[in-house]
Coordinates of C-alpha atoms in Angstrom, one line a residue:
Chain S
X288 CA -16.9 -8.5 63.9
X289 CA -19.6 -9.0 61.3
X290 CA -18.2 -9.8 57.9
X291 CA -20.6 -7.7 55.9
X292 CA -19.7 -4.7 58.1
X293 CA -16.0 -5.4 57.7
X294 CA -16.3 -5.5 53.9
X295 CA -18.5 -2.4 53.5
X296 CA -17.3 -0.2 56.4
X297 CA -13.6 -1.0 56.4
X298 CA -12.4 -2.9 53.4
X299 CA -14.1 -1.1 50.5
X300 CA -13.4 2.5 51.6
X301 CA -9.7 1.5 52.0
X302 CA -9.7 -0.3 48.7
X303 CA -11.1 2.8 46.9
X304 CA -8.1 4.8 47.9
X305 CA -5.9 2.0 46.6
X306 CA -7.9 1.8 43.4
X307 CA -7.3 5.5 42.8
X308 CA -3.5 4.9 42.9
X309 CA -3.8 1.8 40.7
X310 CA -5.8 3.8 38.1
X311 CA -3.2 6.6 38.2
X312 CA -0.5 4.0 37.5
X313 CA -2.4 2.6 34.6
X314 CA -3.6 5.9 33.1
X315 CA -0.2 7.5 33.3
X316 CA 1.6 4.4 31.9
X317 CA -0.6 3.1 29.1
X318 CA -0.6 6.0 26.7
X319 CA 3.2 6.4 26.9
X320 CA 3.6 2.6 26.7
X321 CA 1.6 2.6 23.5
X322 CA 3.6 5.5 22.1
X323 CA 6.9 3.8 23.0
X324 CA 5.7 0.6 21.5
X325 CA 4.8 2.3 18.2
X326 CA 8.2 4.1 18.2
X327 CA 10.2 1.0 19.0
X328 CA 8.3 -1.1 16.4
X329 CA 8.7 1.5 13.7
X330 CA 12.4 2.0 14.6
X331 CA 13.1 -1.7 14.5
X332 CA 11.2 -2.3 11.2
X333 CA 12.0 0.9 9.3
X334 CA 14.9 2.5 11.1
X335 CA 18.5 2.4 9.9
X336 CA 20.9 -0.3 11.2
X337 CA 21.8 1.6 14.3
X338 CA 18.3 2.6 15.4
X339 CA 17.0 -0.9 14.6
X340 CA 19.8 -2.4 16.7
X341 CA 19.1 -0.1 19.6
X342 CA 15.3 -0.9 19.5
X343 CA 16.1 -4.6 19.4
X344 CA 18.5 -4.4 22.3
X345 CA 15.9 -2.5 24.4
X346 CA 13.3 -5.1 23.8
X347 CA 15.8 -7.9 24.5
X348 CA 16.7 -6.4 27.9
X349 CA 13.1 -5.7 29.0
X350 CA 11.9 -9.1 27.9
X351 CA 14.8 -10.9 29.5
X352 CA 14.7 -9.4 33.0
X353 CA 11.9 -9.3 35.7
X354 CA 9.9 -6.1 35.9
X355 CA 10.4 -6.2 39.6
X356 CA 14.2 -5.9 39.1
X357 CA 13.7 -2.9 36.8
X358 CA 11.5 -1.2 39.5
X359 CA 14.2 -1.9 42.2
X360 CA 16.8 -0.4 40.0
X361 CA 14.7 2.7 39.2
X362 CA 13.7 3.3 42.8
X363 CA 16.5 1.9 45.0
X364 CA 19.4 1.9 42.5
X365 CA 19.4 5.2 40.7
X366 CA 19.6 7.4 43.7
X367 CA 23.2 6.2 44.2
X368 CA 24.1 8.0 40.9
X369 CA 22.1 11.0 41.9
X370 CA 18.8 10.3 40.1
X371 CA 15.9 10.2 42.5
X372 CA 12.3 9.4 41.6
X373 CA 9.2 9.2 43.9
X374 CA 8.0 5.7 44.2
X375 CA 5.0 6.5 42.0
X376 CA 7.2 8.0 39.2
X377 CA 9.6 5.1 39.4
X378 CA 6.7 2.7 39.0
X379 CA 5.2 4.6 36.1
X380 CA 8.6 4.7 34.3
X381 CA 9.1 1.0 34.8
X382 CA 5.6 0.2 33.6
X383 CA 6.1 2.4 30.5
X384 CA 9.3 0.7 29.6
X385 CA 7.9 -2.8 30.1
X386 CA 4.6 -2.1 28.4
X387 CA 6.3 -0.3 25.5
X388 CA 8.7 -3.2 24.9
X389 CA 5.9 -5.8 24.8
X390 CA 3.6 -3.5 22.8
X391 CA 6.3 -3.1 20.2
X392 CA 6.4 -6.8 19.5
X393 CA 2.6 -6.9 18.9
X394 CA 2.9 -3.9 16.6
X395 CA 5.9 -5.3 14.8
X396 CA 4.0 -8.5 14.1
X397 CA 1.2 -6.4 12.6
X398 CA 3.7 -4.3 10.6
X399 CA 5.1 -7.5 9.0
X400 CA 1.6 -8.5 8.0
X401 CA 1.0 -5.3 5.9
X402 CA 1.5 -6.1 2.2
X403 CA 4.4 -4.4 0.5
X404 CA 2.1 -2.8 -2.1
X405 CA 0.8 -0.4 0.5
X406 CA 4.2 1.2 0.9
X407 CA 4.9 1.1 -2.8
X408 CA 1.6 2.8 -3.7
X409 CA 2.2 5.5 -1.1
X410 CA 5.7 6.2 -2.3
X411 CA 4.5 6.2 -5.9
X412 CA 2.2 9.1 -4.9
X413 CA 5.2 11.1 -3.7
X414 CA 4.9 10.3 0.0
X415 CA 8.2 10.0 2.0
X416 CA 8.7 6.7 3.9
X417 CA 7.8 8.5 7.1
X418 CA 4.6 9.8 5.6
X419 CA 3.7 6.4 4.3
X420 CA 4.3 4.8 7.7
X421 CA 2.3 7.4 9.5
X422 CA -0.7 7.6 7.2
X423 CA -0.9 4.2 5.5
X424 CA 1.1 1.5 7.3
X425 CA 0.5 2.3 11.0
X426 CA -3.2 2.9 10.9
X427 CA -3.6 -0.6 9.4
X428 CA -1.0 -2.2 11.7
X429 CA -2.5 -0.7 14.9
X430 CA -5.9 -2.1 14.0
X431 CA -4.4 -5.6 13.6
X432 CA -2.5 -5.2 16.8
X433 CA -5.5 -4.4 19.0
X434 CA -6.0 -7.9 20.3
X435 CA -2.4 -8.1 21.4
X436 CA -2.2 -4.6 22.7
X437 CA -5.4 -5.1 24.8
X438 CA -3.8 -8.3 26.2
X439 CA -0.8 -6.2 27.2
X440 CA -3.0 -3.5 28.7
X441 CA -4.6 -6.2 30.9
X442 CA -1.2 -7.4 32.0
X443 CA -0.5 -3.8 32.9
X444 CA -3.5 -3.6 35.2
X445 CA -2.3 -6.7 37.0
X446 CA 1.4 -6.0 37.2
X447 CA 0.7 -2.5 38.5
X448 CA 0.5 -4.4 41.8
X449 CA 4.3 -4.7 41.7
X450 CA 4.4 -1.0 42.6
X451 CA 3.6 -2.1 46.1
X452 CA 7.1 -3.7 46.3
X453 CA 8.6 -0.2 46.0
X454 CA 6.2 1.3 48.6
X455 CA 3.4 2.5 46.4
X456 CA 0.3 1.5 48.3
X457 CA -2.1 0.7 45.5
X458 CA -5.0 -1.7 45.4
X459 CA -3.1 -4.9 46.3
X460 CA -1.0 -3.0 48.9
X461 CA -4.1 -1.6 50.6
X462 CA -5.5 -5.1 50.7
X463 CA -2.4 -6.5 52.2
X464 CA -2.4 -3.8 54.9
X465 CA -6.0 -4.3 55.8
X466 CA -5.7 -8.0 55.9
X467 CA -2.7 -8.0 58.2
X468 CA -4.3 -5.4 60.5
X469 CA -7.5 -7.3 60.9
X470 CA -6.2 -10.9 60.4
X471 CA -8.8 -11.4 57.7
X472 CA -6.9 -12.7 54.7
X473 CA -9.1 -14.8 52.5
X474 CA -12.1 -12.5 52.3
X475 CA -9.9 -9.4 51.8
X476 CA -7.9 -10.8 49.0
X477 CA -11.0 -12.2 47.3
X478 CA -12.6 -8.8 47.3
X479 CA -9.3 -7.3 45.9
X480 CA -9.4 -10.0 43.2
X481 CA -13.0 -9.0 42.4
X482 CA -11.9 -5.4 41.9
X483 CA -9.2 -6.5 39.5
X484 CA -11.7 -8.7 37.7
X485 CA -14.0 -5.8 37.3
X486 CA -11.2 -3.6 35.9
X487 CA -10.3 -6.3 33.4
X488 CA -13.9 -6.9 32.4
X489 CA -14.4 -3.2 31.7
X490 CA -11.2 -3.2 29.6
X491 CA -12.4 -6.2 27.6
X492 CA -15.8 -4.6 26.9
X493 CA -14.1 -1.3 26.0
X494 CA -11.7 -3.1 23.6
X495 CA -14.6 -4.9 21.9
X496 CA -16.3 -1.6 21.3
X497 CA -13.1 0.0 20.1
X498 CA -12.4 -2.9 17.7
X499 CA -15.9 -2.6 16.2
X500 CA -15.7 1.1 15.8
X501 CA -12.4 1.1 14.0
X502 CA -13.2 -2.0 12.0
X503 CA -12.7 -1.7 8.2
X504 CA -14.6 -4.1 5.9
X505 CA -12.3 -6.8 4.6
X506 CA -9.4 -5.9 6.8
X507 CA -9.8 -8.8 9.2
X508 CA -10.7 -12.4 8.9
X509 CA -14.1 -12.2 10.6
X510 CA -15.2 -9.4 8.4
X511 CA -13.8 -11.1 5.3
X512 CA -15.8 -14.3 6.2
X513 CA -19.0 -12.3 6.3
X514 CA -18.5 -10.9 2.8
Chain O
X213 CA 10.1 15.2 -33.3
X214 CA 10.6 18.6 -31.8
X215 CA 12.5 18.3 -28.6
X216 CA 10.4 20.7 -26.4
X217 CA 7.4 18.5 -26.9
X218 CA 9.2 15.6 -25.1
X219 CA 7.8 15.4 -21.6
X220 CA 9.6 12.2 -20.6
X221 CA 12.9 10.9 -21.8
X222 CA 14.4 7.6 -20.9
X223 CA 18.1 7.1 -21.7
X224 CA 20.0 3.8 -21.8
X225 CA 18.4 2.2 -18.7
X226 CA 20.1 -0.9 -17.5
X227 CA 19.0 -3.1 -14.6
X228 CA 20.2 -6.4 -13.3
X229 CA 18.8 -8.5 -10.5
X230 CA 21.8 -10.7 -9.4
X231 CA 23.2 -12.2 -12.6
X232 CA 20.0 -11.7 -14.5
X233 CA 20.2 -8.6 -16.7
X234 CA 16.6 -7.6 -17.0
X235 CA 17.0 -4.3 -18.9
X236 CA 19.9 -4.0 -21.4
X237 CA 19.8 -0.4 -22.4
X238 CA 16.3 1.1 -23.1
X239 CA 15.9 4.5 -24.5
X240 CA 12.9 6.4 -25.8
X241 CA 11.2 9.8 -25.6
X242 CA 7.5 10.4 -24.9
X243 CA 5.7 13.4 -26.3
X244 CA 3.0 15.2 -24.4
X245 CA -0.4 13.5 -25.0
X246 CA 1.2 10.3 -26.4
X247 CA 0.2 6.8 -25.4
X248 CA 3.1 4.4 -25.6
X249 CA 2.2 0.7 -25.1
X250 CA 4.8 -1.9 -24.1
X251 CA 4.1 -5.5 -25.0
X252 CA 6.2 -8.6 -25.0
X253 CA 6.7 -11.9 -23.2
X254 CA 6.6 -12.1 -19.4
X255 CA 9.9 -11.5 -17.7
X256 CA 11.3 -9.2 -20.4
X257 CA 11.6 -6.3 -18.0
X258 CA 8.5 -4.2 -18.9
X259 CA 7.3 -3.7 -15.3
X260 CA 10.9 -3.2 -14.1
X261 CA 11.2 -0.5 -16.8
X262 CA 8.1 1.4 -15.5
X263 CA 9.5 1.1 -11.9
X264 CA 12.8 2.5 -13.0
X265 CA 11.1 5.5 -14.4
X266 CA 9.7 6.7 -11.1
X267 CA 12.6 5.2 -9.2
X268 CA 10.7 2.6 -7.2
X269 CA 13.5 0.5 -8.6
X270 CA 16.8 2.2 -9.0
X271 CA 18.4 1.5 -12.4
X272 CA 22.0 0.4 -12.5
X273 CA 22.8 2.8 -15.3
X274 CA 21.0 5.3 -17.5
X275 CA 18.8 8.3 -16.7
X276 CA 15.3 9.5 -16.8
X277 CA 14.3 13.1 -17.5
X278 CA 10.9 14.7 -16.9
X279 CA 10.4 18.1 -18.6
X280 CA 14.1 18.6 -18.8
X281 CA 14.8 17.8 -15.2
X282 CA 16.7 14.7 -14.2
X283 CA 14.6 12.2 -12.2
X284 CA 17.4 9.8 -11.6
X285 CA 19.8 10.9 -8.9
X286 CA 17.4 13.5 -7.7
X287 CA 17.7 12.7 -4.0
X288 CA 14.7 13.8 -1.9
X289 CA 13.2 15.6 -4.9
X290 CA 12.1 12.2 -6.2
X291 CA 9.0 12.7 -4.1
X292 CA 8.2 15.8 -6.2
X293 CA 8.7 13.8 -9.5
X294 CA 6.6 10.9 -8.2
X295 CA 3.7 13.3 -7.9
X296 CA 4.2 14.2 -11.5
X297 CA 4.6 10.6 -12.6
X298 CA 1.5 8.7 -11.6
X299 CA 1.4 4.9 -11.4
X300 CA -1.3 2.3 -11.6
X301 CA -0.5 -1.2 -10.5
X302 CA -1.7 -4.6 -11.5
X303 CA -3.1 -5.4 -8.1
X304 CA -4.4 -1.8 -7.5
X305 CA -2.6 -1.4 -4.2
X306 CA -5.5 0.7 -2.8
X307 CA -5.0 1.7 0.9
X308 CA -7.1 -1.1 2.5
X309 CA -8.1 1.0 5.5
X310 CA -9.5 3.9 3.6
X311 CA -12.7 4.5 1.6
X312 CA -12.4 5.1 -2.2
X313 CA -12.7 8.8 -1.5
X314 CA -10.1 8.9 1.2
X315 CA -7.7 6.8 -1.0
X316 CA -7.8 9.6 -3.6
X317 CA -7.7 12.3 -0.9
X318 CA -4.8 11.1 1.1
X319 CA -1.9 12.3 -1.0
X320 CA -3.7 15.5 -1.8
X321 CA -3.8 16.2 2.0
X322 CA -0.5 14.9 3.1
X323 CA 1.7 15.5 0.0
X324 CA 0.1 18.5 -1.7
X325 CA -1.0 20.1 1.5
X326 CA -4.6 20.8 0.3
X327 CA -7.3 21.8 2.7
X328 CA -9.9 19.2 3.6
X329 CA -12.6 20.7 1.5
X330 CA -10.3 21.3 -1.5
X331 CA -9.0 17.7 -1.4
X332 CA -12.5 16.3 -1.1
X333 CA -13.8 18.3 -4.1
X334 CA -10.8 17.3 -6.2
X335 CA -11.1 13.6 -5.1
X336 CA -14.8 13.6 -6.0
X337 CA -14.1 15.1 -9.4
X338 CA -11.5 12.4 -10.2
X339 CA -13.9 9.7 -9.0
X340 CA -16.6 11.1 -11.2
X341 CA -14.1 11.0 -14.1
X342 CA -13.8 7.2 -13.6
X343 CA -17.5 6.8 -13.0
X344 CA -17.3 5.9 -9.3
X345 CA -18.7 9.0 -7.5
X346 CA -21.5 6.8 -6.1
X347 CA -18.9 4.4 -4.6
X348 CA -16.9 7.1 -2.8
X349 CA -17.7 5.8 0.7
X350 CA -17.0 2.2 0.0
X351 CA -13.9 0.4 1.2
X352 CA -11.5 -1.4 -1.2
X353 CA -12.8 -4.8 0.0
X354 CA -16.3 -3.8 -1.1
X355 CA -15.3 -2.9 -4.6
X356 CA -15.0 -5.2 -7.6
X357 CA -11.5 -5.5 -9.2
X358 CA -12.5 -3.2 -12.0
X359 CA -13.9 -0.6 -9.6
X360 CA -10.8 -0.9 -7.4
X361 CA -8.6 -0.3 -10.4
X362 CA -10.6 2.7 -11.5
X363 CA -10.2 4.1 -8.0
X364 CA -6.5 3.7 -8.3
X365 CA -6.6 5.5 -11.6
X366 CA -8.5 8.3 -10.0
X367 CA -5.9 8.4 -7.2
X368 CA -3.1 8.8 -9.7
X369 CA -5.1 11.4 -11.7
X370 CA -5.7 13.5 -8.6
X371 CA -2.0 14.5 -8.4
X372 CA -2.3 16.1 -11.9
X373 CA 0.5 14.1 -13.2
X374 CA 2.4 14.9 -16.4
X375 CA 2.4 11.2 -17.3
X376 CA 0.8 8.0 -15.8
X377 CA 2.5 4.6 -15.8
X378 CA 0.1 1.7 -16.1
X379 CA 1.7 -1.6 -15.0
X380 CA -0.5 -4.4 -16.4
X381 CA -3.6 -2.6 -15.1
X382 CA -6.0 -5.3 -16.3
X383 CA -4.0 -8.5 -15.8
X384 CA -5.9 -9.4 -12.6
X385 CA -9.3 -8.8 -14.1
X386 CA -11.8 -10.9 -16.0
X387 CA -12.8 -9.8 -19.5
X388 CA -15.8 -7.8 -18.5
X389 CA -14.0 -5.8 -15.8
X390 CA -11.0 -5.4 -18.1
X391 CA -13.3 -3.7 -20.6
X392 CA -14.5 -1.1 -18.0
X393 CA -10.9 -0.3 -17.0
X394 CA -9.8 0.0 -20.6
X395 CA -12.7 2.3 -21.4
X396 CA -11.5 4.7 -18.7
X397 CA -7.9 4.5 -20.0
X398 CA -9.1 5.1 -23.6
X399 CA -11.0 8.1 -22.4
X400 CA -7.9 9.5 -20.7
X401 CA -5.9 8.9 -23.8
X402 CA -8.4 10.8 -25.9
X403 CA -8.4 13.6 -23.4
X404 CA -4.7 14.0 -24.0
X405 CA -3.2 12.3 -20.9
X406 CA 0.4 11.1 -21.5
X407 CA 0.5 7.4 -20.7
X408 CA 2.9 4.5 -20.7
X409 CA 1.0 1.2 -20.6
X410 CA 2.4 -2.3 -20.1
X411 CA -0.3 -4.6 -21.2
X412 CA -1.2 -7.8 -23.0
X413 CA -4.4 -6.3 -24.4
X414 CA -3.6 -6.1 -28.1
X415 CA -7.0 -4.6 -29.0
X416 CA -6.3 -1.7 -26.7
X417 CA -2.7 -1.4 -27.9
X418 CA -3.8 -1.3 -31.5
X419 CA -6.7 1.2 -31.1
X420 CA -5.2 3.6 -28.5
X421 CA -1.4 3.4 -28.8
X422 CA 0.5 6.2 -30.6
X423 CA 3.4 3.8 -30.7
X424 CA 3.9 0.2 -29.6
X425 CA 7.3 -0.9 -28.2
X426 CA 7.8 -4.7 -28.4
X427 CA 10.2 -5.7 -25.7
X428 CA 12.1 -8.9 -25.6
X429 CA 15.1 -10.0 -23.5
X430 CA 15.5 -6.5 -22.0
X431 CA 15.6 -4.5 -25.2
X432 CA 13.1 -2.9 -27.4
X433 CA 13.0 -5.4 -30.3
X434 CA 10.5 -3.6 -32.5
X435 CA 9.0 -0.1 -32.3
X436 CA 6.4 1.7 -34.4
X437 CA 2.8 2.7 -34.8
X438 CA 0.3 -0.2 -34.4
X439 CA -0.4 -0.1 -38.1
X440 CA 3.3 -0.4 -39.0
X441 CA 4.1 -3.2 -36.6
X442 CA 1.0 -5.2 -37.7
X443 CA 1.3 -4.8 -41.5
X444 CA 4.8 -3.9 -42.5
X445 CA 6.4 -7.2 -43.5
X446 CA 9.7 -5.9 -42.2
X447 CA 8.4 -6.5 -38.6
X448 CA 7.9 -10.1 -37.6
X449 CA 8.7 -10.6 -33.9
X450 CA 5.6 -8.9 -32.5
X451 CA 3.3 -10.6 -35.1
X452 CA 4.7 -13.9 -34.1
X453 CA 4.1 -13.1 -30.5
X454 CA 0.5 -12.1 -31.1
X455 CA 0.1 -15.1 -33.4
X456 CA 0.9 -17.3 -30.4
X457 CA -1.8 -15.5 -28.5
X458 CA -4.4 -16.0 -31.2
X459 CA -3.8 -19.7 -31.7
X460 CA -3.8 -20.1 -27.9
X461 CA -7.2 -18.4 -27.8
X462 CA -8.3 -20.6 -30.7
X463 CA -9.1 -17.9 -33.2

């Protein structure tokens, strides 16, 4: 069979279906992963001893074990204690937990970089600590965390392929199925790779635009150098 | 001194950091419209005293009263008192991610619960008061030190405080910028704002202060009107301290 015809008539239409699943995984995971990351970082940094310990343990567990293991537990393990998720839901939950744990570390690093005076000034105006964190500390910390967070988002795009291991036929899964059906491995996986590259490129461009739009004069090194 | 004129009363404040007793029993009362200036060598607890007043530092002993209500041990109500006790810091502590206008607006929106338009109008009024209306849309990094400090004064003023604490407001500024900040403070004093000022600016202290409190080793060593402290032969400590300043400056 002609290679061009294979790619355009068979491979790409199939990959589009897989891409839709991959995008679903990402779009459902990323916002909650970010929210979880913010919550865990704030809890660890500003929470009481108990909350702080809980957040630390959560990050320790997620960082210390393979994501694949987490997915297996969520999908294959939990039904034995009566909790059943669809494969897609189990994947999204796994990705949120993983993404959230790593995001929290980037955000925590950014929180540590915010000068004490910001909190002191906010409190001196009558803000509670929670108000100060929400309105003064977090907006600054999140800006500083953008490079790290975008890195983690890009990881998410790629480790979304692990969902295939618990039967979610996403982009990589579709590639694998097509490749084994037609015995065309190299070309198939190269095209799959190009689709991932495209996703990551779009993300990188989008992050650059976002970073410029939320930039504040003097708040990062590049801008400070220009002054 | 009639008691109902007293807006802020500080009673027997003690504070130690480790074995270092920074404040050893400070008491005074502030009448409405008064400007009290604290001077003295570094490390004698002047800044700590201001922070004890709005409870950014919790004193070990003693109490603070604002308009007859206890500020110390006030629990969550401290956030109400902090609105009524403004504070201006040596390093301004402007919110780095917000424009001058939004720096002034933030607490109006989030703490006072004003509407957007109300807060904006109030913030612009306060910026006008410190002469920075035209700089409303600039970020802290784009302001000079003097401008930044004036924004932070506007931010404190916006809460309509009963008293403002100034913690070495000009110590980070060169003489020219110092002057523009002191002029704003002088104007406030003349308008009747109640102010507690920790400073090394003797010229400001002598011309604006209702009373100077000379602090040394955690206590108020001398206390009186500028005229009294400068000219009454009974008082020597502060004159010696200023004398050191003058010979250091070479005049």
